[in-house]
CSV table of N, CA and C and ligand atoms in Angstrom, one decimal:
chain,number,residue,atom,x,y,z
A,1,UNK,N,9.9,-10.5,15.2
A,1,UNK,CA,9.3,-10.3,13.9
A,1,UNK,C,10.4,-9.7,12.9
A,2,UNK,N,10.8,-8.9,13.1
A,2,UNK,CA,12.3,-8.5,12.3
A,2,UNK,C,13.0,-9.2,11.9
A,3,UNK,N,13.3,-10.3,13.1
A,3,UNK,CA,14.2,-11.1,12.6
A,3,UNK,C,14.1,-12.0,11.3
A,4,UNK,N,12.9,-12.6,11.7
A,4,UNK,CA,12.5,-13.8,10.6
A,4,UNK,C,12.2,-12.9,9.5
A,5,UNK,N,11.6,-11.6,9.0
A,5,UNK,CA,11.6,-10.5,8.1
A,5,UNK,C,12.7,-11.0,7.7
A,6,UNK,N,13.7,-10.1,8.4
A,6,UNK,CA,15.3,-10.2,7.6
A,6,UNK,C,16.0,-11.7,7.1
A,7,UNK,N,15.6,-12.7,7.9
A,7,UNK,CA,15.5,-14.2,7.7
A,7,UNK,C,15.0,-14.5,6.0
A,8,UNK,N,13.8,-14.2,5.9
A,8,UNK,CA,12.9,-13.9,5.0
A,8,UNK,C,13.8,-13.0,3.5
A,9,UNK,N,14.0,-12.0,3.6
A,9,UNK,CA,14.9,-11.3,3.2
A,9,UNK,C,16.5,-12.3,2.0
A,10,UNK,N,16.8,-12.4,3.6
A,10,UNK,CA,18.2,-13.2,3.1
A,10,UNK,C,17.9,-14.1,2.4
A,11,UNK,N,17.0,-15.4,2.3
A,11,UNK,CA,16.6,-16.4,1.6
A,11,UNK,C,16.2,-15.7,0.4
A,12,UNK,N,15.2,-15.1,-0.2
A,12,UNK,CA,14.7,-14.5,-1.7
A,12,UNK,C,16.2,-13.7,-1.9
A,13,UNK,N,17.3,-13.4,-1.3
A,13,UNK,CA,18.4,-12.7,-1.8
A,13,UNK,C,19.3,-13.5,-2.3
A,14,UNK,N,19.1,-14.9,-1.6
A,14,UNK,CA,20.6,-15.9,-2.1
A,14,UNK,C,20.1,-17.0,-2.4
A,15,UNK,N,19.0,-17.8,-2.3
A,15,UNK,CA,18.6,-19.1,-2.5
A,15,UNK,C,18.2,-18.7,-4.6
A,16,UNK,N,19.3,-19.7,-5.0
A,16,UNK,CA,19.3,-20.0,-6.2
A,16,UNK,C,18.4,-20.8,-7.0
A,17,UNK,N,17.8,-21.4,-5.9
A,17,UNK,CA,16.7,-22.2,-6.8
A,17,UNK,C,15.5,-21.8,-6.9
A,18,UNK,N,14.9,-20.6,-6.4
A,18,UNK,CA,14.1,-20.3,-6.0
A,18,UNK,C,13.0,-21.0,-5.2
A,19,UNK,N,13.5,-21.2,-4.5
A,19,UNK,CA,12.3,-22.6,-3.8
A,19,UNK,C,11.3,-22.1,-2.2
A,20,UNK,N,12.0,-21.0,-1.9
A,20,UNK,CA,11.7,-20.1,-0.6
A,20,UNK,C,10.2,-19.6,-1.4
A,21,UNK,N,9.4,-19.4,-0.8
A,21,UNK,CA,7.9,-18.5,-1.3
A,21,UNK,C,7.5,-18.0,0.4
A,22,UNK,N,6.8,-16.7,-0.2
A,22,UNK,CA,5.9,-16.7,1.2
A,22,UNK,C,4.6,-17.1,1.0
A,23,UNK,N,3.4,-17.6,2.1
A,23,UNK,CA,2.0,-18.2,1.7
A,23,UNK,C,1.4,-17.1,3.0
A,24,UNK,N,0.5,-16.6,2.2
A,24,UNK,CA,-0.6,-15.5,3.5
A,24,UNK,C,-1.5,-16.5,3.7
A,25,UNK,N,-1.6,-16.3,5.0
A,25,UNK,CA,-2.9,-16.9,6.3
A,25,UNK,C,-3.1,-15.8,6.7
A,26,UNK,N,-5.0,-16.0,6.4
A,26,UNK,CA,-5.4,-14.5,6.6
A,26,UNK,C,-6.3,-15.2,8.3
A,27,UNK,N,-6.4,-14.6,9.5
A,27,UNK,CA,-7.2,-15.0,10.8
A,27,UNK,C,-8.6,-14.4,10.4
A,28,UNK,N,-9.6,-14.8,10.5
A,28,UNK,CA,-10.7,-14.1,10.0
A,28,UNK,C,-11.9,-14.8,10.7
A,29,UNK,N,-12.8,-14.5,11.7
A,29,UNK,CA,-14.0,-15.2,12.4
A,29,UNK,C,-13.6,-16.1,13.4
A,30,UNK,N,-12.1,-15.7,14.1
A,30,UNK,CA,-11.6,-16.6,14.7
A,30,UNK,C,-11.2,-18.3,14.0
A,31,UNK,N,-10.7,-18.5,12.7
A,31,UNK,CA,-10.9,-19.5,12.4
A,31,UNK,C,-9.5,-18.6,11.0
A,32,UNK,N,-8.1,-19.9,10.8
A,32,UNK,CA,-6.8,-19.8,9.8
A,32,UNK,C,-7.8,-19.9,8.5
A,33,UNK,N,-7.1,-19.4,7.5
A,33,UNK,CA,-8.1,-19.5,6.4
A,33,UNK,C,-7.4,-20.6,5.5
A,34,UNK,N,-6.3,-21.6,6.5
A,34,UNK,CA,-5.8,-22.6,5.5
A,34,UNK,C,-5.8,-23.6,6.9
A,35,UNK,N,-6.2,-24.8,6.7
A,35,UNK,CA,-5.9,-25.9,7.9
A,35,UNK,C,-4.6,-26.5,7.6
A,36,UNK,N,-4.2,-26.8,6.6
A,36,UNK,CA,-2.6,-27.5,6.2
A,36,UNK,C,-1.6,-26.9,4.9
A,37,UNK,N,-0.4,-26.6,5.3
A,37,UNK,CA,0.2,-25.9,4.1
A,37,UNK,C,1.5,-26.8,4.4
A,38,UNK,N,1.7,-26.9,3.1
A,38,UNK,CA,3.2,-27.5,2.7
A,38,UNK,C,3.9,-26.3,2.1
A,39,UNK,N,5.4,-26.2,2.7
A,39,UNK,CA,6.6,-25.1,2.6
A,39,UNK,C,7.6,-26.0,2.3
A,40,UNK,N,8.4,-25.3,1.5
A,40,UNK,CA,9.9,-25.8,1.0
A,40,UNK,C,10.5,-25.0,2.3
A,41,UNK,N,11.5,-26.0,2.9
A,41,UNK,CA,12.7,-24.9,3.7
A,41,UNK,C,12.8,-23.7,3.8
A,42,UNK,N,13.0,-22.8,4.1
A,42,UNK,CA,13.3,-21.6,4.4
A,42,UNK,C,12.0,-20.3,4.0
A,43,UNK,N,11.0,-21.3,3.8
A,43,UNK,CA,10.1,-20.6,2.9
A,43,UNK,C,9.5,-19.7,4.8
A,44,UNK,N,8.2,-18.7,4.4
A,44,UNK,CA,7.5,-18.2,5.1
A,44,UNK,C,5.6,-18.5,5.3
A,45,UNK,N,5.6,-18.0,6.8
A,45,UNK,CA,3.9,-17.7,6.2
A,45,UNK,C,3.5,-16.4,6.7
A,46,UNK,N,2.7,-15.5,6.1
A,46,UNK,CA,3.0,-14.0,6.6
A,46,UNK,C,1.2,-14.2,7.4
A,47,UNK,N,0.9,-14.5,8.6
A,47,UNK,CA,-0.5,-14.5,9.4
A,47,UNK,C,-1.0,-12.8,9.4
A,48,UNK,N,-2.4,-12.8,8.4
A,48,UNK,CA,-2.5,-11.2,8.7
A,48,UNK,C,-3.9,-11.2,9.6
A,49,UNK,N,-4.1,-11.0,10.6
A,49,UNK,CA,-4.9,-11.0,11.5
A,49,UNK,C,-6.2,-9.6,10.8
A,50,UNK,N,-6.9,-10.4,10.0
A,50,UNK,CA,-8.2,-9.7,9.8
A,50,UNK,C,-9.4,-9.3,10.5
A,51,UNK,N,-9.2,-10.0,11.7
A,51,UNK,CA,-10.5,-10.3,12.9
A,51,UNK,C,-10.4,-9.1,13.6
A,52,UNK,N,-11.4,-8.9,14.1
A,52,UNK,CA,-11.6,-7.9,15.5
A,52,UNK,C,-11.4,-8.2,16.5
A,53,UNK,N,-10.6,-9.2,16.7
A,53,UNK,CA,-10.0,-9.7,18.2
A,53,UNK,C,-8.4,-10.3,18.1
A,54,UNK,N,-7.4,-9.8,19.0
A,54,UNK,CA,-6.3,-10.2,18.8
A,54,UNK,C,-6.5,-11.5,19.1
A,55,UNK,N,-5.1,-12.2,18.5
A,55,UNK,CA,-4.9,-13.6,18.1
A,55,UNK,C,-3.3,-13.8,18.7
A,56,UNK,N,-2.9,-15.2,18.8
A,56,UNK,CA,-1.6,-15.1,19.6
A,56,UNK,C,-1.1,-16.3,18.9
A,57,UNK,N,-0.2,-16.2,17.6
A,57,UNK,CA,-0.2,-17.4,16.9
A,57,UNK,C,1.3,-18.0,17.7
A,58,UNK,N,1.4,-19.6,18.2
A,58,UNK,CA,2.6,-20.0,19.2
A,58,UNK,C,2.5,-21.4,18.2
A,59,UNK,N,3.7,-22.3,18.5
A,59,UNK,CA,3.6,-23.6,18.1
A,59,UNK,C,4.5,-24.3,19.6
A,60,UNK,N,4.3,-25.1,19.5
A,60,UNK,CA,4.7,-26.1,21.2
A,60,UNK,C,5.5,-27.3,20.5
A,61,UNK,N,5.8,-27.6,19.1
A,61,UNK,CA,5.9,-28.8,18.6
A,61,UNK,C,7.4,-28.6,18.9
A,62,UNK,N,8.1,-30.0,19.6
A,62,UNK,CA,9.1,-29.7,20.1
A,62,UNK,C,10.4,-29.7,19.1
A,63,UNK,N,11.2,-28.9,19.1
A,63,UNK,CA,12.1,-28.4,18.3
A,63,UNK,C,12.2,-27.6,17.3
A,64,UNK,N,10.5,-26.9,17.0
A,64,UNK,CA,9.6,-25.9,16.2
A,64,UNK,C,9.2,-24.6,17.3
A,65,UNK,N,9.3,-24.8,18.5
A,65,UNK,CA,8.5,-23.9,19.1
A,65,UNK,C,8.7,-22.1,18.9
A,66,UNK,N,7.7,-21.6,18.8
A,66,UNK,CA,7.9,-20.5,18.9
A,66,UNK,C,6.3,-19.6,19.3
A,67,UNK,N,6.3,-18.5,19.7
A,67,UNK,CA,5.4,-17.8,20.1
A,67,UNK,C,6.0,-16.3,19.7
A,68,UNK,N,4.9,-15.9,19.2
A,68,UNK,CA,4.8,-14.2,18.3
A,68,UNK,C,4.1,-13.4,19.3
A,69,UNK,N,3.5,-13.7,20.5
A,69,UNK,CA,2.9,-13.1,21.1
A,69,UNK,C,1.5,-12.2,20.6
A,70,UNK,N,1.2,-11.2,21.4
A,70,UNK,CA,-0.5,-10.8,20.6
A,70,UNK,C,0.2,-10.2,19.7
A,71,UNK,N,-1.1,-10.6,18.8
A,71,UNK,CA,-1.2,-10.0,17.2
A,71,UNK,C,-2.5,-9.5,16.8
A,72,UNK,N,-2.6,-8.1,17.2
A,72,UNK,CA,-4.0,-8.0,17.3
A,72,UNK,C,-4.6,-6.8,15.9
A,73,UNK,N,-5.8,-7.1,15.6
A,73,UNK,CA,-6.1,-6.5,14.5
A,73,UNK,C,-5.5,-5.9,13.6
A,74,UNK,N,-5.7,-5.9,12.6
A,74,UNK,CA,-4.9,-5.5,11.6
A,74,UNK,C,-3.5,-5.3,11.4
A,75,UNK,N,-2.6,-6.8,12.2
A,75,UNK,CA,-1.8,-6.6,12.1
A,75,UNK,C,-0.8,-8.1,11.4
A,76,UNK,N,0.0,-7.5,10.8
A,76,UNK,CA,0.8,-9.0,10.4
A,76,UNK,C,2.1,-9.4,10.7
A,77,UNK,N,1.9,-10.8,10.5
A,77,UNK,CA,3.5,-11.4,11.3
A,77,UNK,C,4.0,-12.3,10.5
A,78,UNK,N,4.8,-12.1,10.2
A,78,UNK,CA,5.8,-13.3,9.5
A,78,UNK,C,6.8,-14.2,9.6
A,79,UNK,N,6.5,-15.5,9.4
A,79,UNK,CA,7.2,-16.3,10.3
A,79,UNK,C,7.9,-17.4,9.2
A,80,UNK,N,8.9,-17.7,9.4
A,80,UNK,CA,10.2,-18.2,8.7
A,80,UNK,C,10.4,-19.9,9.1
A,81,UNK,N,10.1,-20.7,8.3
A,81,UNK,CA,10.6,-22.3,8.8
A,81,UNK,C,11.9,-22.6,8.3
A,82,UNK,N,12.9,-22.5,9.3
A,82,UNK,CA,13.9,-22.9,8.6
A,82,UNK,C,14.3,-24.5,8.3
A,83,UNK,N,13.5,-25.3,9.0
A,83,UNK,CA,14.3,-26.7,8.9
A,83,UNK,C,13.5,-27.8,8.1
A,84,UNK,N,13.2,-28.8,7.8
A,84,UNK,CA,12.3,-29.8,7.6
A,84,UNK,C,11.6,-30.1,8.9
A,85,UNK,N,10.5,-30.6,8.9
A,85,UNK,CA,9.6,-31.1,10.1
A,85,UNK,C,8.1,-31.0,9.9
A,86,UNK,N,7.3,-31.4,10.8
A,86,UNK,CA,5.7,-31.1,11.1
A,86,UNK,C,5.9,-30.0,11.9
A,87,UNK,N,4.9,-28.9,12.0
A,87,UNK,CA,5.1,-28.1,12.6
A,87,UNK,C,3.6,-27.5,12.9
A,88,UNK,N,2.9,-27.6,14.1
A,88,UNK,CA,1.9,-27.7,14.6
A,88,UNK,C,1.4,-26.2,15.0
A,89,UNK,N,0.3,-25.5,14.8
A,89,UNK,CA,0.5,-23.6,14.5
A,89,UNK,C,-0.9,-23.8,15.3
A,90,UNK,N,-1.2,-22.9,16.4
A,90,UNK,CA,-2.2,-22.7,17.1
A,90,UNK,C,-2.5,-21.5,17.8
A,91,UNK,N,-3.4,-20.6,17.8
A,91,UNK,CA,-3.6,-19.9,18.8
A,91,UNK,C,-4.0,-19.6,19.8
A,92,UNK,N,-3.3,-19.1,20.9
A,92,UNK,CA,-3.0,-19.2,22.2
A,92,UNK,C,-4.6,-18.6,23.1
A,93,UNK,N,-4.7,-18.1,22.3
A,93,UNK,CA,-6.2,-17.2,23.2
A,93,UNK,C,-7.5,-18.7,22.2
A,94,UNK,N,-7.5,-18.6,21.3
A,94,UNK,CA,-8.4,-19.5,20.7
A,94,UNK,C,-8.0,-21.3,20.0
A,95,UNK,N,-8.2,-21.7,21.2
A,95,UNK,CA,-7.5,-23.5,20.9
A,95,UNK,C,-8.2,-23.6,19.7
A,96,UNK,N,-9.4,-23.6,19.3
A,96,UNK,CA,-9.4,-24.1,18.1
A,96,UNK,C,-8.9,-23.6,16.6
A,97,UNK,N,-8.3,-22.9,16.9
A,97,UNK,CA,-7.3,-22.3,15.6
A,97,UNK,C,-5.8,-23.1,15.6
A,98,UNK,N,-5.8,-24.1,14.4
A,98,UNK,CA,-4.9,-24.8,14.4
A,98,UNK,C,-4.7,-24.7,12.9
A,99,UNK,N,-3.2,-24.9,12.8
A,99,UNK,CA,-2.7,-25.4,11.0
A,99,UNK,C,-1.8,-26.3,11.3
A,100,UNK,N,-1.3,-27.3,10.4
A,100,UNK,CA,-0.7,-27.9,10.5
A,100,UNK,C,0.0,-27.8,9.4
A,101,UNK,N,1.8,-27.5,9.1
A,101,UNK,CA,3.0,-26.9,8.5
A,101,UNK,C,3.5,-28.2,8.1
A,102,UNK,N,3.9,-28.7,6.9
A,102,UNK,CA,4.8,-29.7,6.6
A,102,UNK,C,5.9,-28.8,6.0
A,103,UNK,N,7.1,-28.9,6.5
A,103,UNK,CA,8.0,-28.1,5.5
A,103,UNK,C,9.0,-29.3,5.4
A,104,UNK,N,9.0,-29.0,3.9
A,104,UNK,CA,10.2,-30.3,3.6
A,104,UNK,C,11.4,-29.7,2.9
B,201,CU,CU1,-6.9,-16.4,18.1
């Protein structure tokens, strides 16, 4: 989580075009409060887990993967795309929580 923070960080510090943004996905009734989001490169999405039950946001898409492990109430994570791709977002305790990431 730090890392991609500071990731986060360094992109709004030096990218000149401004093209980085962060987008909040809020978890709420077990269900993303966005099914598809398009990101520019380097951009972020900050997942603030509003629910009363931890959430475990992972992606498996190969050469995207990553897993944040539990993220449980009231807590938030912020996660950094650095490359172009689809990028497929699901959580691990509840299959049917999915987004789907185009970052170009
Ligand atoms: Cu969940």
């Amino acid at each position: 989580m730090r890392l991609s923070m500071l990731a986060t960080a360094f992109v709004f510090a030096f990218a000149t075009n401004a093209i980085a943004a962060e987008v909040a996905v809020t978890q709420k009734g077990r269900k993303f409060s966005e099914k598809k989001i398009e990101l520019s490169v380097g951009s972020s999405i900050k997942f603030i887990n509003d629910d009363d039950v931890t959430h475990n946001i992972h992606s498996t898409t190969k050469g995207y993967a990553f897993d944040v492990g539990a993220q449980k109430p009231g807590q938030t994570i912020v996660h950094t795309f650095g490359k172009a791709g689809k990028v497929k977002i699901r959580c691990a305790i509840h299959p049917k929580m999915k987004i789907k990431v185009t970052v170009k």
